[in-house]
Coordinates of C-alpha atoms and ligand atoms in Angstrom, one line a residue:
M1 CA -24.5 -17.7 -1.5
A2 CA -21.1 -16.2 -2.5
N3 CA -20.7 -12.3 -2.1
S4 CA -20.6 -10.1 -5.2
Y5 CA -18.7 -6.8 -5.1
R6 CA -18.5 -3.6 -7.3
I7 CA -14.8 -2.7 -7.9
C8 CA -13.9 0.6 -9.4
V9 CA -10.7 0.1 -11.4
M10 CA -8.3 3.0 -12.4
P11 CA -5.8 1.2 -14.8
G12 CA -3.8 4.6 -15.1
D13 CA -0.7 4.7 -17.3
G14 CA 2.2 2.6 -18.6
I15 CA 1.9 -1.0 -17.4
G16 CA -1.1 -0.2 -15.1
R17 CA -3.6 -1.5 -17.6
E18 CA -1.7 -4.7 -18.2
V19 CA -1.4 -5.6 -14.6
T20 CA -4.8 -4.7 -13.5
D21 CA -6.2 -6.8 -16.3
C22 CA -4.2 -9.8 -14.8
A23 CA -5.5 -9.1 -11.3
R24 CA -9.0 -8.9 -12.7
R25 CA -8.7 -12.3 -14.4
V26 CA -7.4 -13.8 -11.2
L27 CA -10.3 -12.5 -9.1
D28 CA -12.8 -13.4 -11.8
S29 CA -11.7 -17.1 -11.7
L30 CA -12.6 -17.1 -7.9
S31 CA -16.4 -17.5 -8.6
A32 CA -15.8 -20.7 -10.5
G33 CA -14.9 -22.3 -7.4
G34 CA -17.8 -20.9 -5.4
G35 CA -15.9 -17.8 -4.2
P36 CA -16.9 -14.2 -4.6
S37 CA -17.7 -12.4 -7.9
F38 CA -17.0 -9.0 -9.1
T39 CA -18.5 -6.3 -11.2
W40 CA -15.7 -4.1 -12.6
E41 CA -16.2 -0.4 -13.3
E42 CA -13.3 1.0 -15.2
Q43 CA -12.5 4.7 -14.8
P44 CA -10.1 7.0 -16.4
A45 CA -7.4 8.7 -14.3
G46 CA -3.7 9.7 -14.7
H47 CA -1.4 11.3 -17.3
G48 CA -3.2 9.7 -20.3
T49 CA -6.5 11.1 -19.0
F50 CA -5.0 14.5 -18.7
L51 CA -3.7 14.5 -22.3
E52 CA -7.2 13.5 -23.5
T53 CA -9.5 15.7 -21.3
S54 CA -7.1 18.1 -19.7
H55 CA -8.1 16.7 -16.2
S56 CA -6.0 13.8 -14.6
L57 CA -9.0 12.8 -12.3
P58 CA -12.4 13.4 -13.7
G59 CA -15.3 14.0 -11.1
A60 CA -17.1 11.0 -12.5
T61 CA -14.1 8.7 -11.6
L62 CA -14.3 9.9 -8.0
D63 CA -18.0 9.4 -7.9
T64 CA -17.7 5.9 -9.2
A65 CA -14.9 5.1 -6.7
R66 CA -17.0 6.4 -3.7
A67 CA -20.1 4.3 -4.8
A68 CA -17.9 1.0 -5.2
D69 CA -17.1 -1.6 -2.5
A70 CA -13.2 -1.0 -3.1
V71 CA -11.0 0.6 -5.6
L72 CA -8.0 -0.9 -7.4
L73 CA -5.5 1.3 -9.0
G74 CA -2.8 0.4 -11.6
A75 CA -0.1 3.0 -11.8
M76 CA -0.1 6.7 -12.7
D77 CA 2.6 8.7 -14.2
V78 CA 2.0 11.7 -12.1
E79 CA 5.4 13.4 -12.8
Q80 CA 4.4 14.1 -16.4
I81 CA 1.3 16.0 -15.3
P82 CA 1.7 19.8 -15.0
P83 CA 0.4 21.6 -11.9
H84 CA -2.8 22.7 -13.7
G85 CA -3.5 19.2 -14.5
G86 CA -4.1 18.3 -10.9
D87 CA -2.7 15.6 -8.7
P88 CA -4.8 12.5 -9.3
L89 CA -3.2 10.4 -6.4
G90 CA -3.6 13.2 -4.0
G91 CA -7.2 13.7 -5.3
V92 CA -8.0 10.0 -4.8
R93 CA -6.6 10.1 -1.3
K94 CA -8.5 13.2 -0.5
G95 CA -11.6 12.1 -2.1
L96 CA -11.8 8.8 -0.5
E97 CA -10.6 10.3 2.9
V98 CA -7.9 7.7 3.5
G99 CA -5.8 8.0 6.6
A100 CA -3.0 5.5 6.2
S101 CA -0.9 3.6 3.7
V102 CA -0.4 0.0 4.6
R103 CA 2.5 -1.9 3.0
P104 CA 3.3 -5.4 4.0
S105 CA 6.8 -6.8 3.4
R106 CA 7.8 -10.5 3.7
A107 CA 10.4 -12.7 2.2
V108 CA 9.1 -15.2 -0.5
A109 CA 10.6 -18.5 -1.2
G110 CA 12.1 -18.5 -4.7
V111 CA 13.1 -14.8 -4.6
D112 CA 16.5 -13.7 -3.6
S113 CA 16.2 -11.3 -0.6
P114 CA 18.6 -9.9 1.9
S115 CA 16.5 -11.1 4.7
A116 CA 14.7 -14.4 5.2
D117 CA 13.1 -13.3 8.4
I118 CA 11.4 -10.0 7.5
D119 CA 7.6 -10.1 7.9
C120 CA 6.3 -6.6 8.7
V121 CA 3.8 -4.0 7.8
V122 CA 4.5 -0.2 7.6
V123 CA 1.6 1.9 8.3
R124 CA 2.1 5.4 7.3
E125 CA 0.1 8.5 7.7
V126 CA -0.5 9.8 4.1
T127 CA -2.2 13.2 4.3
E128 CA 0.1 15.5 6.2
G129 CA 3.5 15.5 7.9
M130 CA 6.6 16.5 5.9
Y131 CA 4.6 15.8 2.7
A132 CA 1.8 18.4 3.6
R133 CA 2.9 20.4 0.5
I134 CA 3.1 23.5 2.6
E135 CA 6.2 25.3 1.3
H136 CA 7.3 28.8 0.9
M137 CA 10.3 30.9 0.2
A138 CA 11.9 32.9 3.0
G139 CA 13.6 35.5 1.0
D140 CA 15.7 34.6 -2.0
D141 CA 18.0 32.1 -0.4
A142 CA 16.0 30.1 2.0
A143 CA 13.0 27.8 1.5
C144 CA 10.7 26.4 4.3
A145 CA 8.5 23.3 4.4
V146 CA 5.8 23.0 7.1
R147 CA 5.6 19.6 8.9
L148 CA 1.9 19.5 9.9
V149 CA 0.8 16.9 12.4
T150 CA -2.7 16.9 13.7
R151 CA -4.2 14.8 16.6
E152 CA -7.1 13.7 14.4
A153 CA -5.0 12.3 11.5
S154 CA -2.4 10.7 14.0
L155 CA -5.3 8.9 15.9
R156 CA -6.8 7.7 12.6
C157 CA -3.5 6.3 11.4
A158 CA -2.7 4.8 14.8
R159 CA -6.2 3.0 14.9
I160 CA -5.4 1.5 11.5
A161 CA -2.0 0.2 12.7
F162 CA -3.5 -1.4 15.6
A163 CA -6.3 -2.9 13.6
Q164 CA -3.6 -4.4 11.2
A165 CA -1.7 -5.7 14.3
A166 CA -4.8 -7.4 15.7
A167 CA -5.6 -8.9 12.1
R168 CA -2.0 -10.4 11.9
R169 CA -2.1 -11.7 15.5
D170 CA -3.2 -15.3 14.9
A171 CA -0.9 -16.0 12.0
R172 CA 2.0 -14.6 13.9
A173 CA 1.2 -16.5 17.1
A174 CA 1.1 -19.7 15.0
D175 CA 4.8 -18.8 14.1
G176 CA 5.6 -18.1 17.7
K177 CA 6.0 -14.3 16.9
P178 CA 4.7 -11.4 19.1
T179 CA 2.2 -9.0 18.0
R180 CA 3.8 -5.6 18.3
V181 CA 3.4 -2.0 17.1
T182 CA 6.5 0.2 16.8
A183 CA 5.8 3.9 16.7
V184 CA 8.5 5.8 15.0
H185 CA 9.5 9.4 15.8
K186 CA 12.5 11.8 16.3
V187 CA 10.9 13.5 19.4
G188 CA 14.2 14.7 20.7
V189 CA 14.2 17.2 17.8
L190 CA 10.7 17.5 16.6
K191 CA 9.4 17.9 20.1
L192 CA 6.0 19.3 19.3
T193 CA 5.0 17.5 16.1
D194 CA 6.3 14.1 17.2
G195 CA 5.3 14.8 20.7
L196 CA 1.7 15.1 19.5
F197 CA 2.1 12.1 17.2
L198 CA 3.3 9.9 20.1
E199 CA 0.5 11.1 22.4
A200 CA -2.0 10.0 19.8
C201 CA -0.3 6.6 19.4
R202 CA -0.2 6.1 23.2
A203 CA -3.9 6.8 23.4
V204 CA -4.7 4.2 20.9
A205 CA -2.1 1.7 22.4
D206 CA -4.0 2.1 25.8
D207 CA -7.1 0.8 24.1
H208 CA -5.2 -2.3 23.1
P209 CA -3.5 -3.7 26.3
D210 CA -3.2 -7.1 24.4
I211 CA -0.8 -5.6 21.7
E212 CA 2.8 -4.9 22.6
Y213 CA 3.7 -1.2 22.1
E214 CA 7.0 0.5 21.8
T215 CA 8.4 3.6 20.4
A216 CA 11.7 3.9 18.4
N217 CA 13.7 6.8 17.1
V218 CA 13.5 6.7 13.2
D219 CA 17.3 6.5 12.8
A220 CA 17.7 3.6 15.3
C221 CA 14.6 1.9 13.8
A222 CA 16.2 2.1 10.3
M223 CA 19.5 0.5 11.6
E224 CA 17.5 -2.1 13.5
M225 CA 15.4 -3.0 10.5
V226 CA 18.6 -3.8 8.7
R227 CA 20.3 -5.6 11.6
D228 CA 17.4 -7.6 12.9
P229 CA 14.4 -7.3 10.5
G230 CA 12.5 -10.2 11.9
R231 CA 11.7 -8.3 15.2
F232 CA 9.4 -5.9 13.6
D233 CA 5.6 -6.6 13.2
V234 CA 3.7 -3.3 12.5
I235 CA 5.7 -0.1 12.1
L236 CA 3.6 3.0 12.6
A237 CA 5.0 6.3 11.2
T238 CA 4.3 9.9 10.0
N239 CA 4.4 10.4 6.3
A240 CA 8.0 10.9 5.3
F241 CA 9.5 8.6 7.9
G242 CA 7.0 5.9 6.7
D243 CA 7.9 6.5 3.2
I244 CA 11.5 5.8 3.6
L245 CA 11.1 2.9 6.1
S246 CA 8.6 1.1 3.8
D247 CA 11.2 1.2 1.0
I248 CA 13.8 -0.3 3.4
A249 CA 11.3 -3.0 4.3
A250 CA 10.6 -3.7 0.5
G251 CA 14.2 -3.9 -0.2
L252 CA 14.8 -6.3 2.6
A253 CA 12.1 -8.5 1.5
T254 CA 11.5 -9.0 -2.3
G255 CA 12.2 -5.6 -3.8
L256 CA 9.4 -3.6 -5.5
G257 CA 8.4 -6.2 -8.1
L258 CA 6.1 -8.1 -5.5
A259 CA 5.2 -5.1 -3.3
A260 CA 1.5 -4.5 -2.6
S261 CA 0.0 -1.7 -0.8
A262 CA -3.4 -0.3 0.4
C263 CA -4.7 3.1 1.5
I264 CA -7.2 2.8 4.1
G265 CA -9.8 5.2 5.6
E266 CA -12.8 4.9 7.7
R267 CA -15.4 4.8 4.8
W268 CA -13.4 3.9 1.7
A269 CA -10.2 2.2 0.7
Y270 CA -8.1 1.8 -2.4
F271 CA -5.5 -0.6 -3.3
E272 CA -2.4 -0.3 -5.6
P273 CA 1.0 -2.0 -6.3
V274 CA 4.0 -0.1 -5.1
H275 CA 5.8 -0.1 -8.4
G276 CA 5.3 2.7 -11.0
T277 CA 4.3 2.8 -14.6
A278 CA 7.5 1.1 -15.9
P279 CA 7.5 3.0 -19.2
D280 CA 10.6 1.0 -20.4
I281 CA 8.5 -2.3 -20.6
A282 CA 4.9 -0.8 -20.9
G283 CA 2.9 -2.4 -23.8
K284 CA 5.2 -5.4 -24.2
G285 CA 3.1 -7.7 -22.1
I286 CA 6.1 -8.8 -20.0
A287 CA 5.4 -6.9 -16.8
N288 CA 5.3 -8.9 -13.6
P289 CA 1.7 -9.1 -12.5
S290 CA 2.4 -10.4 -9.0
A291 CA 2.4 -7.1 -7.1
T292 CA -1.1 -6.2 -8.5
I293 CA -2.5 -9.7 -7.9
L294 CA -1.2 -9.5 -4.3
T295 CA -2.6 -6.0 -4.0
A296 CA -5.9 -7.6 -5.1
A297 CA -5.5 -10.2 -2.3
M298 CA -5.2 -7.3 0.2
M299 CA -8.4 -5.9 -1.2
L300 CA -10.1 -9.3 -0.8
Q301 CA -9.0 -9.3 2.9
H302 CA -10.3 -5.8 3.4
L303 CA -13.6 -7.0 2.0
G304 CA -13.7 -9.8 4.5
E305 CA -12.9 -12.5 2.0
S306 CA -10.1 -13.9 4.0
D307 CA -10.3 -17.3 2.4
A308 CA -10.3 -16.0 -1.1
A309 CA -7.4 -13.8 -0.2
A310 CA -5.4 -16.6 1.2
R311 CA -6.2 -18.7 -1.9
V312 CA -4.8 -16.0 -4.2
E313 CA -1.7 -15.4 -2.1
R314 CA -0.8 -19.1 -1.8
A315 CA -1.2 -19.4 -5.7
V316 CA 1.1 -16.4 -6.4
Y317 CA 3.8 -17.6 -3.9
G318 CA 3.4 -21.2 -5.2
V319 CA 4.0 -20.2 -8.8
I320 CA 7.1 -18.1 -7.8
E321 CA 8.5 -21.0 -5.6
A322 CA 8.1 -23.5 -8.4
G323 CA 9.9 -21.1 -10.8
D324 CA 8.7 -22.5 -14.1
V325 CA 6.6 -19.6 -15.2
L326 CA 8.2 -16.3 -14.2
T327 CA 8.5 -13.0 -15.8
A328 CA 11.9 -11.5 -16.8
D329 CA 12.4 -9.5 -13.6
L330 CA 12.2 -12.7 -11.7
G331 CA 14.7 -14.5 -14.0
G332 CA 12.1 -16.2 -16.3
S333 CA 10.9 -15.4 -19.8
A334 CA 7.1 -15.8 -19.5
T335 CA 4.7 -13.2 -20.4
S336 CA 2.3 -11.4 -17.9
A337 CA -0.6 -13.3 -19.5
A338 CA 1.3 -16.8 -19.0
M339 CA 2.3 -16.1 -15.5
T340 CA -1.4 -15.1 -14.6
D341 CA -2.7 -18.3 -16.3
A342 CA -0.2 -20.2 -14.0
V343 CA -1.5 -18.5 -10.9
I344 CA -5.2 -19.1 -11.9
A345 CA -4.2 -22.8 -12.5
A346 CA -2.5 -22.9 -9.1
M347 CA -5.7 -21.9 -7.4
Ligands
ATP401 P1 7.2 5.9 -12.3 O1 7.8 7.2 -12.6 O2 5.9 5.7 -12.8 O3 7.4 5.6 -10.8 P2 9.7 4.4 -12.9 O4 10.2 3.8 -14.1 O5 10.5 5.5 -12.2 O6 8.2 4.9 -13.1 P3 8.9 1.9 -11.8 O7 7.7 1.9 -12.6 O8 8.7 1.5 -10.3 O9 9.5 3.4 -11.7 O10 10.1 1.2 -12.4 C1 11.3 0.9 -11.9 C2 12.1 -0.2 -12.7 O11 11.4 -1.4 -12.2 C3 11.8 -0.2 -14.2 O12 13.0 -0.7 -14.8 C4 10.7 -0.9 -14.4 O13 10.7 -1.6 -15.8 C5 10.8 -2.1 -13.4 N1 9.4 -2.6 -13.0 C6 8.6 -1.8 -12.2 N2 7.4 -2.5 -12.1 C7 7.6 -3.7 -12.8 C8 6.8 -4.9 -13.0 N3 5.6 -5.1 -12.5 N4 7.3 -5.9 -13.6 C9 8.6 -5.8 -14.2 N5 9.4 -4.8 -14.0 C10 8.9 -3.8 -13.3

């Protein structure tokens, strides 16, 4: 019998609801073909929720997320939320104890992209590093940020990176590509923090002798990604370096319109498209649902539903390559609903 899953959905703000509704329709269509089925538990979070309740992440939302098999997020307008309204994304990350963000980037037939060869995943630590939010003023004219790196968080992130590499191995081997993890650092300058980070990466690499392991200075890595993007497989980085490198990778591939992402921990995981709330097009029904549908495919993969994930991905890429039913950002004039119908038909 096909598996059934409880999914907590946080549509969030702006186009978040529109695109998560599209992804839900695609996943619901899987059961008709004997695939998995889903119970959706919708929960409030984000700026709209703050305006209504004065909390941007109600406790019940987090409880439902923890009890679910996986969590699908739309987009949240976090910049509009004042400090006393909380940090809903940070709250979800902390509450679900996620250790790394996983962002795949690959070229897609039918979409103009600067690189036809790119096919990499950036795995980025998301709880500390330069974004630990530890800042203080040192007198009136100087400000300080603490770059926090712990062995525990680095090991957790490195394990997720090597697990990603192992999961990609068969597909890459079929294309004649090596399985490789590149740990990114600036250890010549950040001797202690990146020294510790690299020690942790090396320890996990030693447990995976079958996966190629290398290190690269962040500046050299950025240049090499632009010059020869096809040589990268899994890029493993601390928070701020990974934030920047994952945008370079997305830019070399399809741009943000198709970019999917996951945040993974040892017990829980959540999945969200990389794009934001797109207030300029919210409510018009014209947002490109592809990034969220591909994000939902990552969620299927994480749940162990590899066949269903591959079906969804193939359908999205097929619709884009055919080019008949595309939203405006991809050069067409279709609505989000029409593009979603085309994906469902292609499955
Ligand atoms: P936020 O502050 O939530 O990040 P933003 O407008 O700064 O919002 P995005 O939401 O990523 O950042 O939007 C950047 C641009 O990309 C906007 O012009 C938006 O309309 C467009 N865009 C983002 N996502 C989509 C999508 N799914 N489909 C079509 N256009 C999109």
